[in-house]
XYZ file of N, CA and C in Angstrom:
633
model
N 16.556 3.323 4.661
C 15.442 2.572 4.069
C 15.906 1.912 2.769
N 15.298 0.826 2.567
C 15.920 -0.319 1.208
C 15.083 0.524 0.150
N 15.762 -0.234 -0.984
C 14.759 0.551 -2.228
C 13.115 -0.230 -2.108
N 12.953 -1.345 -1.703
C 11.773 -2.141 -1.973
C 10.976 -1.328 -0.825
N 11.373 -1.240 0.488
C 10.759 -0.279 1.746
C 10.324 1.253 1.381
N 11.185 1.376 0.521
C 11.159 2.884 0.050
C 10.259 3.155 -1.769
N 9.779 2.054 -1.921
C 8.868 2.174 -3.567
C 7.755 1.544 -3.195
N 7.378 0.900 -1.665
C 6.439 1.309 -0.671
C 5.801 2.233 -0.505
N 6.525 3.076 0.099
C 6.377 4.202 0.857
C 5.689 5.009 -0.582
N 6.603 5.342 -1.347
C 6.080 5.970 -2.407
C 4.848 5.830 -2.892
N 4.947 4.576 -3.208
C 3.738 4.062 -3.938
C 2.018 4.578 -3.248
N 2.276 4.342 -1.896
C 1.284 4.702 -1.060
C 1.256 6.243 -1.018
N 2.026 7.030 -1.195
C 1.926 8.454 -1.141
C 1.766 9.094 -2.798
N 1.630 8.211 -3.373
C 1.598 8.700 -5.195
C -0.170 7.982 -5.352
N -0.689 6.830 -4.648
C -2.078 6.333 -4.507
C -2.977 7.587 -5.617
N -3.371 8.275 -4.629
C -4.235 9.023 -4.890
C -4.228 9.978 -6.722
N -3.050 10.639 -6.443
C -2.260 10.941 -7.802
C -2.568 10.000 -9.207
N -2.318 8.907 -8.871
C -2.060 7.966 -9.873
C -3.494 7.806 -10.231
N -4.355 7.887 -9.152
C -5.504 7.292 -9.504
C -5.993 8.438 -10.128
N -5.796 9.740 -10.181
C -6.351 10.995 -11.046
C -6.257 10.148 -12.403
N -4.823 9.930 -12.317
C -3.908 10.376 -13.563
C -4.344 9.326 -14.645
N -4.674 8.091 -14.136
C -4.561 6.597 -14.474
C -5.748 6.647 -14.945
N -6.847 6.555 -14.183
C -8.580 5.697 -13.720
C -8.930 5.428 -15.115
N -9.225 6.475 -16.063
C -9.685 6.567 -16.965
C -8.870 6.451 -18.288
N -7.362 6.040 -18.331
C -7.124 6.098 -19.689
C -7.470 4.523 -19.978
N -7.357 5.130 -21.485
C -8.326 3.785 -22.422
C -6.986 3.432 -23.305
N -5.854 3.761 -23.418
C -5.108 3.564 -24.549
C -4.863 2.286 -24.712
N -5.057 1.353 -23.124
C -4.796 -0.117 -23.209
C -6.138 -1.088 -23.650
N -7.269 -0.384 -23.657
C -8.115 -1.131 -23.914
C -8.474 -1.965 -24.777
N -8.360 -2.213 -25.592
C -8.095 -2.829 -27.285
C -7.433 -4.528 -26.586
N -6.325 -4.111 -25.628
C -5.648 -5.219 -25.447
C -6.241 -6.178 -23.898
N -6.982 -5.132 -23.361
C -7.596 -5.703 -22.332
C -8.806 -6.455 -23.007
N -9.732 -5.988 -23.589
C -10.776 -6.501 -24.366
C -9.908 -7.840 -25.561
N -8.951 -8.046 -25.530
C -8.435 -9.359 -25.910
C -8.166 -10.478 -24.645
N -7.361 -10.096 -24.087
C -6.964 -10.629 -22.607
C -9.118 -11.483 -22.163
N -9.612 -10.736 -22.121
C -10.938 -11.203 -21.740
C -11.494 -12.250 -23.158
N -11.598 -11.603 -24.141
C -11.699 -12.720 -25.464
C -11.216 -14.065 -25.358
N -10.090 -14.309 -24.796
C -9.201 -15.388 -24.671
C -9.586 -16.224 -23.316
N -10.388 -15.936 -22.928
C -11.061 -16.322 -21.425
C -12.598 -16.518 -21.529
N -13.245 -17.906 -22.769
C -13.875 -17.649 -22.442
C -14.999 -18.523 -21.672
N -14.216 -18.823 -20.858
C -15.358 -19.728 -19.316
C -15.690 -18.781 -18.751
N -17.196 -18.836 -18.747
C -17.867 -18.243 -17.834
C -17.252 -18.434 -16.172
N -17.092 -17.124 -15.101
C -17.062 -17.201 -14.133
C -15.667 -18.048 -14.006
N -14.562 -17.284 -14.923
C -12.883 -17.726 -14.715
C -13.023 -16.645 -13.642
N -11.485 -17.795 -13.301
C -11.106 -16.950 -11.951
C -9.238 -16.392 -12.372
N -9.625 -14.709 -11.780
C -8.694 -14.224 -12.596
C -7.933 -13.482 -11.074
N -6.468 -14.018 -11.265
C -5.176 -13.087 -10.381
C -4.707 -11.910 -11.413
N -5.053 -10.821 -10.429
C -4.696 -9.615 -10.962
C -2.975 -9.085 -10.122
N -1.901 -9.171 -11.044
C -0.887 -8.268 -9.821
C -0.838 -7.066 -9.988
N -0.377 -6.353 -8.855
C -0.260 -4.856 -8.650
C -0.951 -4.046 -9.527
N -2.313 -4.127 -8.990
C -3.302 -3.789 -9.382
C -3.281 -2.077 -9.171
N -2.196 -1.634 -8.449
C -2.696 0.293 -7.797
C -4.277 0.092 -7.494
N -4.806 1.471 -8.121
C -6.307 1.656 -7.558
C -7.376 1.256 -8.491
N -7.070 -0.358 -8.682
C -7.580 -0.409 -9.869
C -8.235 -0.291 -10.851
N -7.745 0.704 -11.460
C -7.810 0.932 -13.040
C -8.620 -0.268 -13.963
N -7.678 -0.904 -13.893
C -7.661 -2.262 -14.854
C -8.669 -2.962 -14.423
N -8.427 -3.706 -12.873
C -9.985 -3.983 -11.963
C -10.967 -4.118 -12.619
N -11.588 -2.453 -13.011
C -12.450 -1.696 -13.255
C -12.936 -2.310 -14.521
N -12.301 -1.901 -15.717
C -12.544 -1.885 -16.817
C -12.527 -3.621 -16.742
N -12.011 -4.518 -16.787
C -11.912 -6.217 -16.832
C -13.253 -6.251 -16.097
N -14.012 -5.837 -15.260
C -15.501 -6.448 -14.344
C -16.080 -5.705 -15.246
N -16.293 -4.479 -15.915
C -17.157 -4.208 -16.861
C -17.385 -4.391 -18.157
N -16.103 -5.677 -18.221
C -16.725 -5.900 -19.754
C -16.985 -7.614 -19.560
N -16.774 -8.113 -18.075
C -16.652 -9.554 -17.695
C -17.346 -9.385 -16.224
N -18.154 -8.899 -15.557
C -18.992 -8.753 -14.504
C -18.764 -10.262 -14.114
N -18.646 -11.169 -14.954
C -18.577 -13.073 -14.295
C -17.504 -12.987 -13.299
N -16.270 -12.484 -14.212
C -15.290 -12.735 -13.604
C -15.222 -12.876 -12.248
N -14.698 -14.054 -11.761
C -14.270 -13.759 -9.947
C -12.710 -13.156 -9.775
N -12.506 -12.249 -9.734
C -11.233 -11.525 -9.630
C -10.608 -11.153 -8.491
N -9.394 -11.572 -8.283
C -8.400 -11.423 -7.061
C -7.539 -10.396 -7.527
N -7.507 -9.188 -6.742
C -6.460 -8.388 -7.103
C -5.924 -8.039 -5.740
N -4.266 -7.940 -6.539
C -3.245 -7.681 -5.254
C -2.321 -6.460 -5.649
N -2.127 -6.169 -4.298
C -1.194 -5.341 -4.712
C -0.224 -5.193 -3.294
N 1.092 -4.430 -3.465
C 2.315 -4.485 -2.039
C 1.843 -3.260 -1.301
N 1.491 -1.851 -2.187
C 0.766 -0.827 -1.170
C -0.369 -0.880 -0.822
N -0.475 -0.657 0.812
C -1.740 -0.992 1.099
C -2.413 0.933 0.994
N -2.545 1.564 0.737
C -3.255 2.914 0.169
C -3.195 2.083 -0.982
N -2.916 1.439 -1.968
C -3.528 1.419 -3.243
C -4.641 0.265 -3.138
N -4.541 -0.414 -2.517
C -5.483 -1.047 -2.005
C -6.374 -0.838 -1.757
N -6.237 0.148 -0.812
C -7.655 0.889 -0.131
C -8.720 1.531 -1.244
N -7.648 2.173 -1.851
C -8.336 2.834 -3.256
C -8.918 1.736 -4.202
N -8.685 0.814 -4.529
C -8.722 -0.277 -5.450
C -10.221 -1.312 -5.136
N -10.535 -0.912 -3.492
C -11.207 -1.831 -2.802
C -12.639 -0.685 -3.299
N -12.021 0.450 -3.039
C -13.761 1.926 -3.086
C -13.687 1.452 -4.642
N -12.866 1.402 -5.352
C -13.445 1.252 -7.035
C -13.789 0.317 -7.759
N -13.824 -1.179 -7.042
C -14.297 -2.301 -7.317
C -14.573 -2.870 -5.898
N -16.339 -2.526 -5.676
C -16.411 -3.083 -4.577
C -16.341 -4.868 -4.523
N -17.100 -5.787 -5.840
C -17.654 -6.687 -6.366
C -15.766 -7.614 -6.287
N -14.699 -6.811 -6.664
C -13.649 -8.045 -6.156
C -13.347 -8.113 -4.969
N -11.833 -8.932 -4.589
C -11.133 -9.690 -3.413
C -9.974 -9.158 -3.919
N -9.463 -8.487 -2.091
C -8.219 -8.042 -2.748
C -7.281 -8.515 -1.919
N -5.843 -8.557 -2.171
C -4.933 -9.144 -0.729
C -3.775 -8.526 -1.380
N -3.001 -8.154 -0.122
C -1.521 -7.398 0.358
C -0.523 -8.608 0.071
N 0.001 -8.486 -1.446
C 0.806 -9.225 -1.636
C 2.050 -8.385 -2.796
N 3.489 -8.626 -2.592
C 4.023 -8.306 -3.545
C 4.676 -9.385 -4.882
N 4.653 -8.255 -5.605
C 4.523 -9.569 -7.100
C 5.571 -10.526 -7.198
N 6.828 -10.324 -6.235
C 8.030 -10.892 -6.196
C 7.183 -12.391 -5.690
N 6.180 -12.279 -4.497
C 6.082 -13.845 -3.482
C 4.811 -14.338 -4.634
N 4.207 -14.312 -5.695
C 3.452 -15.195 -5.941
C 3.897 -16.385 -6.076
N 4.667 -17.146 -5.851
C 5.108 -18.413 -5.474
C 4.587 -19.109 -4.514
N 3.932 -17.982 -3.407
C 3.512 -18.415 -1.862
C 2.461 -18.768 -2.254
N 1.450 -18.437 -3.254
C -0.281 -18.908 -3.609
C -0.551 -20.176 -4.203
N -1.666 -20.717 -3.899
C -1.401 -21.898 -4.117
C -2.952 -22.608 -5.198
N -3.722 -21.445 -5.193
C -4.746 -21.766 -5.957
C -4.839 -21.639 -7.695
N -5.263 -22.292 -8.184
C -5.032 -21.528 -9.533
C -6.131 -20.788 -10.673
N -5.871 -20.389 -11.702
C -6.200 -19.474 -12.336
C -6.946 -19.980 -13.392
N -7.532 -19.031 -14.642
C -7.965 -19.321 -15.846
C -7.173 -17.748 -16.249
N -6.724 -16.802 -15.711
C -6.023 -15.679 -16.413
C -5.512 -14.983 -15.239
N -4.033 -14.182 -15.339
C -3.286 -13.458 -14.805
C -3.134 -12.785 -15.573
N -3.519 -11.208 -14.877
C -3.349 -9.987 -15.334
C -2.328 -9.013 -14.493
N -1.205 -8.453 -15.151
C 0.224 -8.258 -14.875
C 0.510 -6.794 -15.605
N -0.546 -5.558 -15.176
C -0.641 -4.722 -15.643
C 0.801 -3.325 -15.393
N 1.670 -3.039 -16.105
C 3.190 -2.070 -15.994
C 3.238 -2.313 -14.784
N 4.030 -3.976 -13.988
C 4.715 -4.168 -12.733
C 5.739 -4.396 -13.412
N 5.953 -4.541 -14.207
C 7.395 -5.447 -14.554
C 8.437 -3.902 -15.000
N 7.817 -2.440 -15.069
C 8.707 -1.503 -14.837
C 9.335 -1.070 -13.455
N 8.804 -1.839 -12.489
C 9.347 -1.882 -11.138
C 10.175 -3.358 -10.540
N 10.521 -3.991 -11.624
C 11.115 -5.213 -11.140
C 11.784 -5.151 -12.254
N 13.194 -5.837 -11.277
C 14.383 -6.289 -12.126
C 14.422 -7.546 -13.160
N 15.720 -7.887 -14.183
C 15.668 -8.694 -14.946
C 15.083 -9.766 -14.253
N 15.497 -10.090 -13.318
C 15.584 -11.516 -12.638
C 14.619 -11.336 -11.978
N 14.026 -10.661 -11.156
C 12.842 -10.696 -10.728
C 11.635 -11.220 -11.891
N 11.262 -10.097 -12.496
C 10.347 -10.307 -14.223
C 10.775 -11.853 -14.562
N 12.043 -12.576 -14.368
C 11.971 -14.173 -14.719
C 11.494 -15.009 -14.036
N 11.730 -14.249 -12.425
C 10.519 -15.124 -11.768
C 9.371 -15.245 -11.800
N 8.795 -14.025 -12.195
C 7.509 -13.513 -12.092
C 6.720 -14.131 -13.459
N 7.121 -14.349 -13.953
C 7.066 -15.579 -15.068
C 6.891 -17.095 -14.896
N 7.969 -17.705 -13.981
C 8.158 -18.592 -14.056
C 6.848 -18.607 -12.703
N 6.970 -18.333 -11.672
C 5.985 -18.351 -10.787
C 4.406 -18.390 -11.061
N 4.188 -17.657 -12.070
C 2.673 -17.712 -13.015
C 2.585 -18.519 -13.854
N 3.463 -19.670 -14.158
C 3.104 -20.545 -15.026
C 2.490 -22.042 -14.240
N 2.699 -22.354 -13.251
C 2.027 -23.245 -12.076
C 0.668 -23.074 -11.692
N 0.480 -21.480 -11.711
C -0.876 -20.695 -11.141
C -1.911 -21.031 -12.313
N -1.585 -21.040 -13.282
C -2.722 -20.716 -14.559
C -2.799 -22.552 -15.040
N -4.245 -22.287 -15.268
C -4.639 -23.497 -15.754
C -4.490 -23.948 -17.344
N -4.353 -24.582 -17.865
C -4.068 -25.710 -18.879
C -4.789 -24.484 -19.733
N -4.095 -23.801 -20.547
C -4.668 -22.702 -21.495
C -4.948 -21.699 -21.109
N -4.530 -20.998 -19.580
C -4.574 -20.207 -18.689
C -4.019 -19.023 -19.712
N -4.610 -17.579 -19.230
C -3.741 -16.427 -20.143
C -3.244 -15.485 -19.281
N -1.769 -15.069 -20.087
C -1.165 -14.500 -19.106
C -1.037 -13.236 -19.769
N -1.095 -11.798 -18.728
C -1.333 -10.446 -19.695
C -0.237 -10.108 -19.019
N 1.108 -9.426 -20.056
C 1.953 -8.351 -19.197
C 2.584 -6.865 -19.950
N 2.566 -6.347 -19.503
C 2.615 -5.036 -20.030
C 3.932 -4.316 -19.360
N 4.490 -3.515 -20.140
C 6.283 -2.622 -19.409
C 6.609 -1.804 -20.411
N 7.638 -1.014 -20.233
C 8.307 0.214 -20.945
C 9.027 -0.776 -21.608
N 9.074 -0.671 -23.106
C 10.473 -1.173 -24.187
C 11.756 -0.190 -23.402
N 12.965 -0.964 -23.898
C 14.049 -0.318 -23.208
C 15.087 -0.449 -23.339
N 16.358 -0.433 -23.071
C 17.367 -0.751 -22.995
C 17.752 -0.889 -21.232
N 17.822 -2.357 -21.151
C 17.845 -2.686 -19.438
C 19.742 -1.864 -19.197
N 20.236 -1.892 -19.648
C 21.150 -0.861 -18.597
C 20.890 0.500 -18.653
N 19.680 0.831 -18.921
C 19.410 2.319 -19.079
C 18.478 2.758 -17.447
N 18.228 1.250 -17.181
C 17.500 1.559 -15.575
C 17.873 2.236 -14.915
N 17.124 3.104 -14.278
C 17.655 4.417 -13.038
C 16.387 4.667 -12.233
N 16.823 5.432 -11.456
C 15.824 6.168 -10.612
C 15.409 7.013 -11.639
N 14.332 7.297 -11.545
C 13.102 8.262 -12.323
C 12.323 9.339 -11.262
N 12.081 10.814 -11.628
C 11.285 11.528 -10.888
C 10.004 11.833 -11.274
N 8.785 11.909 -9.887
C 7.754 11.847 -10.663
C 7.448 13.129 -11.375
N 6.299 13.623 -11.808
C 5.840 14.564 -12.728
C 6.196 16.103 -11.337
N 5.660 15.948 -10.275
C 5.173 16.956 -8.981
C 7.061 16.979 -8.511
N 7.922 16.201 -9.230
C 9.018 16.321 -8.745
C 9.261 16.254 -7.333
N 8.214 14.969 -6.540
C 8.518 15.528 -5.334
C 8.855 13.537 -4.900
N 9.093 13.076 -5.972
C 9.168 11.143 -5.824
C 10.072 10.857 -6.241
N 10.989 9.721 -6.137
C 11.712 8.927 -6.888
C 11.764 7.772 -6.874
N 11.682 6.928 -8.158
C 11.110 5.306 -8.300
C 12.035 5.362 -8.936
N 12.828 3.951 -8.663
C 13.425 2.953 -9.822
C 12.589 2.102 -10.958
N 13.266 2.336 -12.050
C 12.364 2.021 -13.235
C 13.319 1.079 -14.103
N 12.823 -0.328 -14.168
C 13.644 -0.808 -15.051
C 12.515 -1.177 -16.427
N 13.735 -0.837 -17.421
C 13.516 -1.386 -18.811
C 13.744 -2.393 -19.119
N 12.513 -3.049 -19.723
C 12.983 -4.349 -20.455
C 12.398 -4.619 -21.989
N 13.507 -5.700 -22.480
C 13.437 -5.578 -23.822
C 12.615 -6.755 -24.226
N 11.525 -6.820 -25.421
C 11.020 -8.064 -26.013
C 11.758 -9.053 -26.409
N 12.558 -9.259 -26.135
C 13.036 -11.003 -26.590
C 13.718 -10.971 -25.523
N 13.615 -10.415 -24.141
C 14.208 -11.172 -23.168
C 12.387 -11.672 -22.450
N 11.651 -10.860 -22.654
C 10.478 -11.362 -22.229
C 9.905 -12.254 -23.001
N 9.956 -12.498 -24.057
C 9.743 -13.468 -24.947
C 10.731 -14.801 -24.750
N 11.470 -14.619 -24.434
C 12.287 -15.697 -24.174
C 11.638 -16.355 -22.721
N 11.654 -15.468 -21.722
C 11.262 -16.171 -20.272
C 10.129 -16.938 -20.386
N 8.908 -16.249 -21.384
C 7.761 -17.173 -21.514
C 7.639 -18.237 -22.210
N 8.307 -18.645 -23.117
C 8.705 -19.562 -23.722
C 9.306 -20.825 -22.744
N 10.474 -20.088 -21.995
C 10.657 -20.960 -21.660
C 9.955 -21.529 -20.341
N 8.892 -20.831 -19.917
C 8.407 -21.331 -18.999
C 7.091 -22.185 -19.195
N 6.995 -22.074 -20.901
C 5.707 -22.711 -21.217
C 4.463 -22.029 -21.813
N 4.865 -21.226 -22.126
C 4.057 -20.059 -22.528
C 4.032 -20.119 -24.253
N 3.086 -19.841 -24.764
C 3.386 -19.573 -26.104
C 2.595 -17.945 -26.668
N 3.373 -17.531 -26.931
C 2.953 -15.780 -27.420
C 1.817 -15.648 -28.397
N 0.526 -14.985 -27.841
C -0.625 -15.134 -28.593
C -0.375 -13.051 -29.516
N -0.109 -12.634 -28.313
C 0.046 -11.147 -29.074
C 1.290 -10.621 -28.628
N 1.553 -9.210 -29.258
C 2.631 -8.857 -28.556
C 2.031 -7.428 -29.214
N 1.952 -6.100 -28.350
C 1.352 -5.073 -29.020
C 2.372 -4.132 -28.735
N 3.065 -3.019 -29.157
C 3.834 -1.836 -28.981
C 2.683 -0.426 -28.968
N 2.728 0.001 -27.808
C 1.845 1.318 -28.019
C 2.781 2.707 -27.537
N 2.393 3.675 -28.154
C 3.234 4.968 -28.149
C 2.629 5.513 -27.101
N 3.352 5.966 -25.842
C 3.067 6.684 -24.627
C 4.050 7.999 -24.496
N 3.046 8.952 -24.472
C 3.717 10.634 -24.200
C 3.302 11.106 -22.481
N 4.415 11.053 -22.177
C 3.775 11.494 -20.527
C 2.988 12.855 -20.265
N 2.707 13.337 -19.565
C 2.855 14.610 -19.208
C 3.716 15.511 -19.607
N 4.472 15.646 -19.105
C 5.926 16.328 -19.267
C 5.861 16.121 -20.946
N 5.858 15.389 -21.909
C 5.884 15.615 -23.171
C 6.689 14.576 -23.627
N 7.416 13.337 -22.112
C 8.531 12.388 -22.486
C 7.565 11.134 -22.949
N 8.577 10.683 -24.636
C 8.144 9.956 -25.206
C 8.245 8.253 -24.959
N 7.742 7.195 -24.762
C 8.121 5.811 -24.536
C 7.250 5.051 -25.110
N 8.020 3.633 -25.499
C 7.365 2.508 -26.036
C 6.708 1.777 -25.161
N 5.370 0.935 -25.191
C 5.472 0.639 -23.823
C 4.737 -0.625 -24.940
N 5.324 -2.170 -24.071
C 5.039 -3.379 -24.719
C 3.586 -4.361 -23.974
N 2.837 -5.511 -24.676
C 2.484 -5.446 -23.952
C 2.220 -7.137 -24.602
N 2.227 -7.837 -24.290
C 2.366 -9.347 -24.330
C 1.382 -9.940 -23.797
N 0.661 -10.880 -24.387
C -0.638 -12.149 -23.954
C -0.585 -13.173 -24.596
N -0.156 -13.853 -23.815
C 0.494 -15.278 -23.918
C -0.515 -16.572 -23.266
N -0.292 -17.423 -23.760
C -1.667 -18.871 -23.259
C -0.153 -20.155 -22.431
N -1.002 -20.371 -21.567
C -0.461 -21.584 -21.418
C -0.022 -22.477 -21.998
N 0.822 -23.697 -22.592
C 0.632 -24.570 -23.030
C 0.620 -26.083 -22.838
């Protein structure tokens, strides 16, 4: 099995887990309640990627009920889950690598810790691909572990019973991609994340406007 076939598989068998673990933290909220500030046409239409069971979903329709929101995601169990916790969006089986294939566009893309599962070059597409999608002042939200990118490895989960590849990436290589794709950096927030286990990480989180 490939690694992309196999962080599938995972993903769909961690669903449920994640959604314990996830549903309810608020530590991002501050920055989601900006992401929506910066949006403010009534009844924008917002691409959500790899949404899991959404979390994020959730909290973005309850503080923006207008919103018409598309959320996607590559596992379909997170989906399923994502669909029982926001009945009110649209969701579709897509991975964050092909948004290139969509062809409608946006007033905001929300890009909630995917970019710790995608490589340098991937994360440049995934950039460059969302800058076509979003409309003329369109906002783009993305969030990842600070890092040192040759420090990427396989990672185990908490139940020790998973293994995901996790890449790190650093702010001025993400700052750079948006720039150059047209983007101009409205925030850039660093928040302190303690896992479970007690392991400490930076985790970044960038909202950027069209220009």
């Amino acid at each position: 099995m490939d690694r992309h076939a196999s962080t599938i598989q995972t993903w769909d068998q961690l669903a449920a887990a994640y959604q314990e673990k996830f549903m309810d933290l608020d530590l991002y909220n501050d920055t989601y309640d900006r992401f929506c500030d910066l949006i403010p046409t009534l009844n924008a239409s917002i691409l959500e990627i790899a949404c899991g069971p959404g979390n994020i979903t959730r909290y973005l329709l309850s503080k923006r009920p207008d919103f018409r929101l598309e959320a996607t995601d590559l596992a379909p169990r997170m989906l399923q889950l994502a669909k029982e916790n926001n009945p009110t969006a649209t969701f579709r089986l897509l991975d964050a690598r092909d948004l290139h294939t969509l062809t409608q566009t946006y007033d905001g893309i929300m890009c909630g810790f995917c970019l710790p599962y995608l490589s340098r070059k991937d994360c440049a597409k995934l950039i460059k691909d969302a800058s076509p999608l979003l409309t003329t002042d369109g906002t783009l939200y993305l969030s990842t572990i600070e890092g040192d990118y040759q420090n990427s490895g396989y990672e185990t989960s908490s139940d020790g019973q998973h293994r995901m590849y996790v890449y790190y990436h650093s702010a001025q290589d993400l700052q750079s991609s948006l720039e150059e794709n047209g983007f101009a950096v409205v925030e850039l927030v660093r928040k302190s994340y303690t896992s479970a286990a007690g392991a400490s990480s930076t985790h970044l989180v960038f909202i950027a406007k069209k220009k």
